[in-house]
Amino acid sequence: MEKIDLNKVESSLLMSIADIPGITPGAFSLRKNGKPVYVNTTPNINILPKKDKPGIDIYVRADTKDEDVHIPVVITESGVSDTVYNDFYIGKNADVVINAGCGIHNDGCTDTHHNGIHRFFLEEGAHVVYIEKHYGEGEGTGKRILDPVTEVTLGKGATMEMQTTQIKGVTSTIRTSEAVLGDDSSLVISEKIMTHDDQLAETHFTVNLDGKGSSCQVTSRSVATENSRQKFVSKVFGNNECFGHVECDAIIKDNGKVSSCPEVTSNCIDAMLIHEAAIGKIAGEQITKLMTLGLTAEEAEAEIINGFLK
Amino acid sequence: MLELKNINFSADGKQILKDINLTIGAGKFIAITGPNGSGKSTLAKIIMGIEKPDSGTITFDGKDITNATIDERANAGISFGFQQPVVFKGITVSDILNLASKKTLSRDDACEHLSMVGLCANDYLDREVNSSLSGGELKRIEIASVIARGTKLTIFDEPEAGIDLWSFKNLIKVFNDMRTRIDGSIVVISHQERILSIADEIVLLSDGHVEKVVPQGESLGAVLGEQASCRKL
């Protein structure tokens, strides 16, 4: 496909979800308003369209190092409902950064809906940093809905760092993430969510620590303001000698509501699983401390939230 | 520079401060001491605006700040070092120092503030100000954040509390350095004789009122009296 021009709204969305103003060199797939519009490959990273359903297969050669893959999605037409299936096959000992994300601009009165169904298959020793940002904007009454599904299969000694961020403008999201870890593999998930208005955000993590020496660290930091609601459900199964740590920290403000539902199951005597959850409003002493540095109460609160979600 | 007139404060039906009258001159180092429960920390919080007096007036640099908010007092030139440092999630030492100094500090400038409290910038600037730091480290960072402000009036509420041995030994040096670097006054709430000994004046609080004001040079024994047990670290 030829190189394409992006309008201001599309460029702005790209900046919000991927910190890039447009197409960048390297492996790249851009999906716009439910259709693939641009693909670029490299000698080590191939991107092929699926034949049976919408989506792409991304193949990263073994031993590929220091390469990025960008697969952003932008939706600027109101009423688009798009489900896309992307599969990532990461070769042995490859080490790449994958930037995904979806930005919705909805000025209309009909709902816009995007589901990114992502499956990752990491071969032995592979390392992936997966960065996914979700963002919504627009003056319309139509909802901006994102329901991503992420499935991760880690081979022996593979490691994956998954950083997901939803800061603003997404009316409703139900995120489902499932992972199966092989021997000596490691999964680190860092989730940051901020909801406002009447938004809903649910996260469901299921991690199966099948491999000996496998480990997972799931960290969720969220802020629920105004009338928004959040639910964090984490299920970690220790099926071998393994280590799992799930941590949910949430700040609630106004009428925000957060529910944290931990479930850790040890199916092996050598599994060590920890869950921590803390939900509460901003501590008054934190605001007081920052006010003694000259910030107003409002500035102090914003600083505390920015730091929390940084 | 700071004048408290007829300050009264009560909480939970108990009068904590009783008709406090106190003047702190420019460039002075004032130590406020007294038994536990005498109202020292409350007085410090009243000056910073963390607590509001039931009656009385507070004047700072000729302006009535009795009803000023904490941030208004901070921006007028008052700083406050907490007895129990506050912890955060996500806010780093670098963030705190930048907020305190109201600018993005260069690494060298941040290093200068941290080195005054014996911390290495390379080890601490990017660390979160959270409970993974020891009590002593948090206290030193708290003091560094106050130093970074460099205001006309700096209040320390029991800076020696919860501090590690290194920090205590260097607290005196920190105060002396501050007096050299900052053209302002320092008020320290303290029980420690070594801190009291460098003060221009010692204010002894007892049961919520000013028992006596002792100028430098007078016998500390007369001031400390019943607090003799506090005179050794």
Coordinates of C-alpha atoms in Angstrom, one line a residue:
Chain A
M1 CA 0.0 0.0 0.0
E2 CA 1.1 3.5 -0.7
K3 CA 2.1 6.0 1.9
I4 CA -0.9 8.0 3.1
D5 CA -1.6 11.4 4.4
L6 CA -3.3 11.9 7.7
N7 CA -5.5 14.8 8.6
K8 CA -5.1 16.8 11.8
V9 CA -7.5 14.8 13.8
E10 CA -5.9 11.5 12.8
S11 CA -2.4 12.9 13.5
S12 CA -3.5 14.1 16.9
L13 CA -5.0 10.7 17.7
L14 CA -1.8 9.0 16.7
M15 CA 0.2 11.4 18.9
S16 CA -2.1 10.5 21.8
I17 CA -1.9 6.8 21.5
A18 CA 1.6 6.3 20.1
D19 CA 3.5 9.5 20.6
I20 CA 4.0 9.8 16.8
P21 CA 2.5 12.4 14.5
G22 CA 2.2 10.0 11.5
I23 CA 3.8 7.1 9.8
T24 CA 7.3 6.2 11.0
P25 CA 10.0 4.1 9.4
G26 CA 10.0 0.4 10.3
A27 CA 7.4 -2.2 10.6
F28 CA 4.0 -0.5 10.6
S29 CA 0.4 -1.2 10.1
L30 CA -2.2 1.5 10.3
R31 CA -5.9 0.7 10.5
K32 CA -8.3 3.5 9.9
N33 CA -12.1 3.5 10.3
G34 CA -12.2 -0.3 10.3
K35 CA -10.0 -0.8 7.3
P36 CA -6.2 -1.4 6.8
V37 CA -4.8 1.6 5.0
Y38 CA -1.0 1.2 5.3
V39 CA 1.5 -1.6 5.9
N40 CA 5.3 -1.5 5.9
T41 CA 7.5 -4.5 6.6
T42 CA 11.2 -4.9 7.3
P43 CA 13.6 -7.7 6.4
N44 CA 13.0 -9.1 9.9
I45 CA 9.4 -8.3 10.5
N46 CA 6.7 -9.4 8.1
I47 CA 3.1 -8.3 8.3
L48 CA 0.5 -10.3 6.4
P49 CA -3.3 -9.7 6.2
K50 CA -5.5 -12.5 7.5
K51 CA -7.5 -14.3 4.8
D52 CA -10.4 -15.5 6.9
K53 CA -11.2 -12.4 9.0
P54 CA -10.1 -8.8 9.6
G55 CA -6.6 -8.5 11.0
I56 CA -3.0 -9.2 10.4
D57 CA -0.3 -11.8 11.3
I58 CA 3.0 -10.3 12.4
Y59 CA 6.0 -12.5 12.1
V60 CA 9.3 -11.5 13.9
R61 CA 12.3 -13.5 12.8
A62 CA 14.4 -15.3 15.4
D63 CA 17.2 -13.1 16.9
T64 CA 15.7 -9.8 15.7
K65 CA 17.0 -7.1 17.9
D66 CA 16.2 -3.4 18.6
E67 CA 13.2 -3.1 16.2
D68 CA 9.9 -1.6 16.8
V69 CA 6.5 -2.6 15.4
H70 CA 3.7 0.0 15.3
I71 CA 0.1 -1.2 14.8
P72 CA -2.1 1.8 15.7
V73 CA -5.8 2.0 15.0
V74 CA -7.6 5.4 14.5
I75 CA -11.4 5.8 14.1
T76 CA -12.8 9.2 13.2
E77 CA -16.1 8.1 11.7
S78 CA -19.0 7.9 14.1
G79 CA -20.8 4.5 14.2
V80 CA -17.9 2.3 13.2
S81 CA -18.0 -1.1 14.8
D82 CA -14.7 -2.9 14.2
T83 CA -13.3 -6.2 15.4
V84 CA -9.7 -7.0 14.4
Y85 CA -7.7 -10.1 15.0
N86 CA -4.0 -9.6 15.2
D87 CA -1.6 -12.5 15.9
F88 CA 2.1 -12.0 16.8
Y89 CA 4.6 -14.7 16.3
I90 CA 7.9 -13.8 17.9
G91 CA 10.9 -15.9 17.0
K92 CA 13.4 -17.4 19.3
N93 CA 15.5 -14.9 21.1
A94 CA 14.0 -11.9 19.3
D95 CA 13.7 -8.7 21.3
V96 CA 11.2 -6.1 20.0
V97 CA 8.9 -3.3 21.1
I98 CA 5.4 -3.5 19.9
N99 CA 3.3 -0.3 20.0
A100 CA -0.4 -0.8 19.7
G101 CA -3.3 1.4 20.7
C102 CA -6.6 2.8 19.5
G103 CA -7.8 6.4 19.3
I104 CA -11.4 7.2 18.7
H105 CA -12.7 10.6 17.7
N106 CA -16.5 10.5 17.8
D107 CA -18.4 13.7 17.0
G108 CA -21.6 11.8 16.1
C109 CA -24.5 10.4 18.0
T110 CA -23.9 6.7 17.2
D111 CA -21.6 4.5 19.1
T112 CA -18.1 3.7 17.9
H113 CA -16.8 0.3 18.9
H114 CA -13.4 -1.3 18.5
N115 CA -12.3 -4.7 19.6
G116 CA -8.6 -5.6 19.2
I117 CA -8.2 -9.3 19.7
H118 CA -4.4 -9.9 20.0
R119 CA -2.7 -13.2 20.4
F120 CA 1.0 -13.4 21.2
F121 CA 3.2 -16.5 20.8
L122 CA 6.7 -16.0 22.1
E123 CA 9.3 -18.6 21.3
E124 CA 12.1 -19.6 23.6
G125 CA 14.1 -16.7 25.0
A126 CA 12.1 -14.0 23.1
H127 CA 11.4 -10.6 24.8
V128 CA 8.6 -8.3 23.9
V129 CA 7.6 -4.9 25.3
Y130 CA 4.0 -4.4 24.4
I131 CA 2.7 -0.8 24.8
E132 CA -1.0 -0.2 24.3
K133 CA -2.7 3.1 24.8
H134 CA -6.4 3.8 24.5
Y135 CA -7.9 7.2 24.1
G136 CA -11.2 8.8 23.2
E137 CA -12.4 12.3 22.2
G138 CA -15.1 14.1 20.4
E139 CA -18.2 16.2 21.1
G140 CA -20.8 13.7 20.0
T141 CA -23.1 11.8 22.2
G142 CA -22.1 8.5 20.6
K143 CA -20.1 6.3 23.0
R144 CA -16.5 5.4 22.5
I145 CA -16.2 1.7 23.4
L146 CA -13.0 -0.4 23.4
D147 CA -13.1 -4.1 24.5
P148 CA -9.6 -5.5 23.9
V149 CA -8.7 -9.1 24.3
T150 CA -5.1 -10.2 24.8
E151 CA -3.9 -13.7 24.9
V152 CA -0.3 -14.5 25.7
T153 CA 1.6 -17.7 25.3
L154 CA 5.2 -17.6 26.6
G155 CA 7.7 -20.3 25.6
K156 CA 10.7 -21.3 27.8
G157 CA 12.6 -18.4 29.1
A158 CA 10.5 -15.8 27.2
T159 CA 9.6 -12.5 28.8
M160 CA 6.9 -10.0 28.0
E161 CA 6.2 -6.6 29.5
M162 CA 2.7 -5.4 28.8
Q163 CA 2.0 -1.7 29.5
T164 CA -1.6 -0.7 29.0
T165 CA -2.8 2.8 29.5
Q166 CA -6.3 4.4 29.3
I167 CA -6.2 8.0 30.4
K168 CA -9.2 9.7 28.9
G169 CA -12.3 9.7 26.9
V170 CA -13.2 6.0 26.7
T171 CA -16.9 5.5 27.6
S172 CA -16.7 1.9 28.2
T173 CA -14.0 -0.8 28.2
I174 CA -13.9 -4.4 29.2
R175 CA -10.4 -5.7 28.9
T176 CA -9.7 -9.4 29.0
S177 CA -6.2 -10.7 29.2
E178 CA -5.2 -14.3 29.5
A179 CA -1.7 -15.7 29.7
V180 CA -0.1 -19.1 29.9
L181 CA 3.5 -19.2 31.0
G182 CA 6.1 -21.8 30.2
D183 CA 9.3 -22.8 32.1
D184 CA 11.3 -19.8 33.4
S185 CA 9.2 -17.3 31.5
S186 CA 8.1 -14.0 32.9
L187 CA 5.2 -11.7 32.4
V188 CA 5.0 -8.1 33.7
I189 CA 1.7 -6.3 33.3
S190 CA 1.4 -2.6 34.2
E191 CA -2.1 -1.2 33.7
K192 CA -3.0 2.5 34.2
I193 CA -6.6 3.6 33.9
M194 CA -8.4 6.9 34.6
T195 CA -12.1 7.2 34.2
H196 CA -14.4 10.1 34.5
D197 CA -18.0 11.1 33.7
D198 CA -20.2 7.9 33.7
Q199 CA -17.5 5.7 32.2
L200 CA -17.1 2.0 32.9
A201 CA -13.8 0.2 32.9
E202 CA -13.4 -3.5 33.7
T203 CA -10.2 -5.5 33.6
H204 CA -10.1 -9.3 33.8
F205 CA -6.7 -10.9 34.1
T206 CA -6.2 -14.7 34.1
V207 CA -2.6 -15.9 34.3
N208 CA -1.7 -19.6 34.4
L209 CA 1.8 -20.1 35.7
D210 CA 2.3 -23.5 34.2
G211 CA 6.0 -23.5 33.8
K212 CA 8.6 -24.3 36.5
G213 CA 10.3 -21.1 37.5
S214 CA 7.7 -18.9 35.8
S215 CA 6.7 -15.6 37.3
C216 CA 4.2 -12.8 36.8
Q217 CA 3.8 -9.3 38.2
V218 CA 0.5 -7.6 37.6
T219 CA 0.2 -4.0 38.7
S220 CA -2.9 -1.9 38.2
R221 CA -3.1 1.8 39.1
S222 CA -6.3 3.4 38.5
V223 CA -8.2 6.6 39.3
A224 CA -12.0 6.7 39.2
T225 CA -13.5 10.2 39.3
E226 CA -17.0 11.7 39.0
N227 CA -19.6 8.9 38.5
S228 CA -17.3 6.4 36.8
R229 CA -17.0 2.8 37.8
Q230 CA -14.1 0.3 37.6
K231 CA -13.7 -3.3 38.3
F232 CA -10.4 -5.2 38.6
V233 CA -10.6 -9.0 38.5
S234 CA -7.4 -10.9 38.7
K235 CA -7.0 -14.7 38.7
V236 CA -3.6 -16.2 39.0
F237 CA -3.1 -19.9 39.1
G238 CA 0.1 -21.3 40.3
N239 CA 0.4 -24.7 38.7
N240 CA 4.1 -25.3 39.2
E241 CA 7.0 -23.9 41.2
C242 CA 6.4 -20.3 40.4
F243 CA 5.9 -16.7 41.7
G244 CA 3.0 -14.5 41.1
H245 CA 2.3 -11.0 42.5
V246 CA -0.8 -9.0 41.8
E247 CA -1.1 -5.4 43.0
C248 CA -4.2 -3.1 42.6
D249 CA -4.0 0.5 43.8
A250 CA -6.9 2.8 43.1
I251 CA -7.7 6.3 43.9
I252 CA -11.4 7.2 44.1
K253 CA -12.8 10.7 43.8
D254 CA -16.2 12.3 43.8
N255 CA -18.7 9.4 43.3
G256 CA -16.1 7.1 41.6
K257 CA -16.4 3.4 42.5
V258 CA -13.8 0.7 42.3
S259 CA -14.1 -2.9 43.0
S260 CA -11.1 -5.3 43.3
C261 CA -11.6 -9.0 43.1
P262 CA -8.5 -11.0 43.7
E263 CA -8.3 -14.7 43.2
V264 CA -5.1 -16.5 43.7
T265 CA -5.1 -20.3 43.4
S266 CA -2.1 -22.5 44.2
N267 CA -2.2 -25.9 42.6
C268 CA 1.4 -26.6 43.5
I269 CA 3.1 -26.7 46.9
D270 CA 6.0 -24.6 45.6
A271 CA 3.8 -21.9 44.1
M272 CA 4.1 -18.5 45.9
L273 CA 1.3 -16.1 45.1
I274 CA 0.6 -12.6 46.6
H275 CA -2.2 -10.2 46.1
E276 CA -2.4 -6.7 47.3
A277 CA -5.2 -4.2 46.9
A278 CA -5.6 -0.7 48.2
I279 CA -8.5 1.6 47.3
G280 CA -9.1 5.0 48.8
K281 CA -9.3 8.7 48.3
I282 CA -6.2 10.9 48.2
A283 CA -4.7 11.2 51.6
G284 CA -5.3 14.6 53.1
E285 CA -1.7 14.7 54.4
Q286 CA -0.5 14.3 50.8
I287 CA -2.4 17.4 49.7
T288 CA -1.3 19.3 52.8
K289 CA 2.4 18.5 52.1
L290 CA 2.2 19.7 48.5
M291 CA 0.3 22.8 49.7
T292 CA 3.2 23.6 52.0
L293 CA 5.3 23.7 48.8
G294 CA 3.0 26.4 47.4
L295 CA 0.5 24.4 45.3
T296 CA -3.3 25.0 45.7
A297 CA -5.4 22.1 46.8
E298 CA -6.5 21.5 43.2
E299 CA -3.0 21.6 41.9
A300 CA -1.8 19.3 44.6
E301 CA -4.5 16.8 43.7
A302 CA -3.7 16.9 40.0
E303 CA 0.0 16.4 40.8
I304 CA -0.7 13.4 43.0
I305 CA -2.9 11.8 40.4
N306 CA -0.4 12.5 37.6
G307 CA 2.4 11.0 39.7
F308 CA 0.2 8.0 40.5
L309 CA -0.5 7.3 36.9
K310 CA 3.0 8.3 35.6
Chain B
M1 CA 8.9 39.3 60.6
L2 CA 6.4 36.9 62.2
E3 CA 4.2 38.0 65.0
L4 CA 1.6 35.8 66.9
K5 CA -0.9 37.7 69.0
N6 CA -3.2 36.1 71.6
I7 CA -3.4 32.8 69.8
N8 CA -5.8 30.3 71.2
F9 CA -6.6 26.9 69.9
S10 CA -8.6 24.0 71.1
A11 CA -9.5 20.6 69.9
D12 CA -11.8 17.9 71.2
G13 CA -12.9 20.1 74.0
K14 CA -9.4 20.7 75.2
Q15 CA -7.5 24.0 75.0
I16 CA -4.2 23.2 73.4
L17 CA -2.8 26.8 73.0
K18 CA -3.5 29.5 75.5
D19 CA -3.1 33.1 74.6
I20 CA 0.3 32.7 72.8
N21 CA 2.2 35.8 72.1
L22 CA 5.4 35.4 70.2
T23 CA 7.6 37.5 67.8
I24 CA 10.2 35.9 65.5
G25 CA 12.6 38.5 64.1
A26 CA 14.3 38.4 60.7
G27 CA 17.3 36.2 60.4
K28 CA 16.7 34.5 63.8
F29 CA 17.1 30.9 64.7
I30 CA 14.4 30.1 67.2
A31 CA 14.0 26.8 69.0
I32 CA 10.6 26.0 70.5
T33 CA 10.8 23.3 73.2
G34 CA 8.7 21.9 76.0
P35 CA 7.2 18.7 77.4
N36 CA 5.2 16.4 75.2
G37 CA 1.7 17.8 74.9
S38 CA 2.7 21.3 75.6
G39 CA 1.5 22.4 72.1
K40 CA 4.7 22.8 70.2
S41 CA 3.7 20.9 67.0
T42 CA 0.3 22.6 67.1
L43 CA 1.9 26.0 67.3
A44 CA 4.1 25.1 64.3
K45 CA 1.0 24.0 62.4
I46 CA -0.9 27.2 63.3
I47 CA 2.0 29.2 61.8
M48 CA 1.9 27.2 58.5
G49 CA -2.0 27.3 58.4
I50 CA -2.4 23.5 58.8
E51 CA -4.5 24.3 61.9
K52 CA -6.6 27.4 62.3
P53 CA -6.6 29.3 65.6
D54 CA -9.9 29.9 67.5
S55 CA -8.8 33.5 68.1
G56 CA -5.8 35.7 67.7
T57 CA -3.9 37.1 64.8
I58 CA -0.8 36.1 62.8
T59 CA 1.2 38.7 61.0
F60 CA 4.0 37.9 58.5
D61 CA 6.1 40.5 56.9
G62 CA 3.6 43.1 58.0
K63 CA 0.6 41.3 56.4
D64 CA -2.2 39.6 58.4
I65 CA -2.1 36.0 57.3
T66 CA -4.5 34.7 60.0
N67 CA -7.0 33.5 57.4
A68 CA -4.5 32.7 54.7
T69 CA -4.5 29.2 53.3
I70 CA -1.5 26.9 53.5
D71 CA -0.4 27.5 49.9
E72 CA -0.9 31.3 50.3
R73 CA 1.4 31.2 53.3
A74 CA 3.9 29.0 51.4
N75 CA 3.9 31.4 48.5
A76 CA 4.3 34.3 51.0
G77 CA 7.6 32.7 52.1
I78 CA 6.9 30.1 54.8
S79 CA 8.2 26.5 54.6
F80 CA 7.3 23.6 56.8
G81 CA 9.3 20.4 57.5
F82 CA 6.9 17.7 58.7
Q83 CA 7.7 15.6 61.8
Q84 CA 6.3 12.5 59.9
P85 CA 7.3 12.8 56.2
V86 CA 4.4 12.1 53.8
V87 CA 4.8 9.3 51.3
F88 CA 3.3 9.1 47.8
K89 CA 2.9 6.6 45.0
G90 CA 4.6 7.6 41.8
I91 CA 6.0 11.0 42.9
T92 CA 9.8 10.9 42.8
V93 CA 12.4 12.7 44.8
S94 CA 13.1 14.7 41.7
D95 CA 9.4 15.6 41.4
I96 CA 9.3 16.8 45.0
L97 CA 12.5 18.9 44.7
N98 CA 11.2 20.5 41.4
L99 CA 7.8 21.3 43.1
A100 CA 9.6 22.7 46.1
S101 CA 11.8 25.0 44.0
K102 CA 9.1 25.8 41.5
K103 CA 11.3 24.9 38.6
T104 CA 12.9 21.9 36.9
L105 CA 16.2 21.6 38.7
S106 CA 19.3 20.6 36.9
R107 CA 20.9 17.4 38.2
D108 CA 23.7 19.5 39.7
D109 CA 21.2 21.8 41.6
A110 CA 19.2 18.8 42.8
C111 CA 22.5 17.1 43.8
E112 CA 23.4 20.2 45.8
H113 CA 20.2 20.0 47.8
L114 CA 20.4 16.3 48.4
S115 CA 24.1 16.4 49.3
M116 CA 23.3 18.8 52.1
V117 CA 21.4 16.0 53.7
G118 CA 23.9 13.4 52.8
L119 CA 22.1 11.7 49.9
C120 CA 23.5 11.0 46.5
A121 CA 21.4 12.4 43.7
N122 CA 22.3 9.4 41.4
D123 CA 20.8 7.0 44.0
Y124 CA 17.7 8.9 44.9
L125 CA 16.4 11.4 42.3
D126 CA 14.5 8.8 40.4
R127 CA 13.2 6.9 43.4
E128 CA 9.6 7.3 44.5
V129 CA 8.9 9.0 47.8
N130 CA 7.2 5.9 49.1
S131 CA 7.5 3.5 52.0
S132 CA 10.3 1.6 50.3
L133 CA 12.6 4.4 51.7
S134 CA 13.6 4.2 55.3
G135 CA 12.3 6.6 57.9
G136 CA 15.7 8.3 57.9
E137 CA 15.9 8.6 54.2
L138 CA 12.3 10.1 54.1
K139 CA 13.3 12.6 56.7
R140 CA 16.4 13.7 54.9
I141 CA 14.4 14.1 51.7
E142 CA 11.8 16.1 53.6
I143 CA 14.5 18.4 54.9
A144 CA 16.0 18.7 51.4
S145 CA 12.6 19.7 50.0
V146 CA 12.4 22.5 52.6
I147 CA 15.9 23.6 51.9
A148 CA 15.1 23.7 48.1
R149 CA 12.4 26.4 48.8
G150 CA 14.8 28.8 50.5
T151 CA 12.1 30.9 52.0
K152 CA 12.1 33.8 54.5
L153 CA 10.8 31.6 57.3
T154 CA 11.4 27.8 57.7
I155 CA 9.7 25.7 60.3
F156 CA 11.0 22.3 61.3
D157 CA 8.7 20.2 63.4
E158 CA 11.0 17.9 65.4
P159 CA 13.5 17.3 62.6
E160 CA 15.4 14.9 64.8
A161 CA 12.4 12.5 65.2
G162 CA 12.8 9.3 63.4
I163 CA 16.1 10.3 61.9
D164 CA 19.1 8.1 61.6
L165 CA 22.3 8.8 63.4
W166 CA 24.2 10.2 60.4
S167 CA 21.4 12.7 59.8
F168 CA 21.2 13.8 63.4
K169 CA 24.9 14.5 63.6
N170 CA 24.6 16.6 60.4
L171 CA 21.4 18.4 61.3
I172 CA 23.3 21.1 63.1
K173 CA 25.5 21.5 60.0
V174 CA 22.4 21.7 57.8
F175 CA 20.9 24.4 60.0
N176 CA 24.2 26.4 60.0
D177 CA 24.5 26.0 56.2
M178 CA 20.9 27.2 55.8
R179 CA 21.6 30.3 57.9
T180 CA 24.5 31.0 55.6
R181 CA 22.7 30.3 52.3
I182 CA 19.2 31.6 53.1
D183 CA 18.4 35.1 54.2
G184 CA 15.7 34.1 56.5
S185 CA 14.6 32.8 59.9
I186 CA 14.4 29.3 61.1
V187 CA 12.0 27.9 63.8
V188 CA 12.8 24.5 65.0
I189 CA 10.5 22.4 67.3
S190 CA 12.9 20.3 69.2
H191 CA 13.8 18.5 72.4
Q192 CA 17.4 18.1 71.6
E193 CA 20.0 20.1 73.6
R194 CA 22.4 20.2 70.6
I195 CA 19.8 22.0 68.5
L196 CA 18.7 24.2 71.4
S197 CA 22.3 25.2 71.9
I198 CA 22.7 26.9 68.5
A199 CA 19.4 28.9 68.8
D200 CA 19.3 32.7 69.2
E201 CA 16.4 32.2 71.4
I202 CA 14.7 29.3 73.1
V203 CA 10.9 29.5 73.6
L204 CA 9.7 27.1 76.3
L205 CA 6.1 26.1 76.0
S206 CA 4.3 24.5 78.9
D207 CA 0.7 23.4 79.0
G208 CA -0.2 25.5 76.0
H209 CA 1.4 28.8 76.9
V210 CA 4.8 30.5 76.6
E211 CA 6.5 29.7 79.9
K212 CA 9.6 31.7 79.1
V213 CA 11.8 33.0 76.3
V214 CA 15.5 32.4 76.9
P215 CA 18.1 34.3 74.9
Q216 CA 21.3 32.7 73.7
G217 CA 23.9 32.3 76.4
E218 CA 21.6 31.5 79.3
S219 CA 21.9 28.2 81.0
L220 CA 20.1 25.5 79.1
G221 CA 19.6 23.6 82.3
A222 CA 17.2 26.3 83.4
V223 CA 15.2 25.8 80.2
L224 CA 15.3 22.1 80.0
G225 CA 14.6 21.5 83.7
E226 CA 12.4 18.5 83.8
Q227 CA 13.4 17.5 80.3
A228 CA 16.8 16.4 81.4
S229 CA 16.3 13.0 80.0
C230 CA 16.0 14.5 76.6
R231 CA 19.4 16.0 76.6
K232 CA 21.3 13.0 75.3
L233 CA 20.8 11.5 71.9

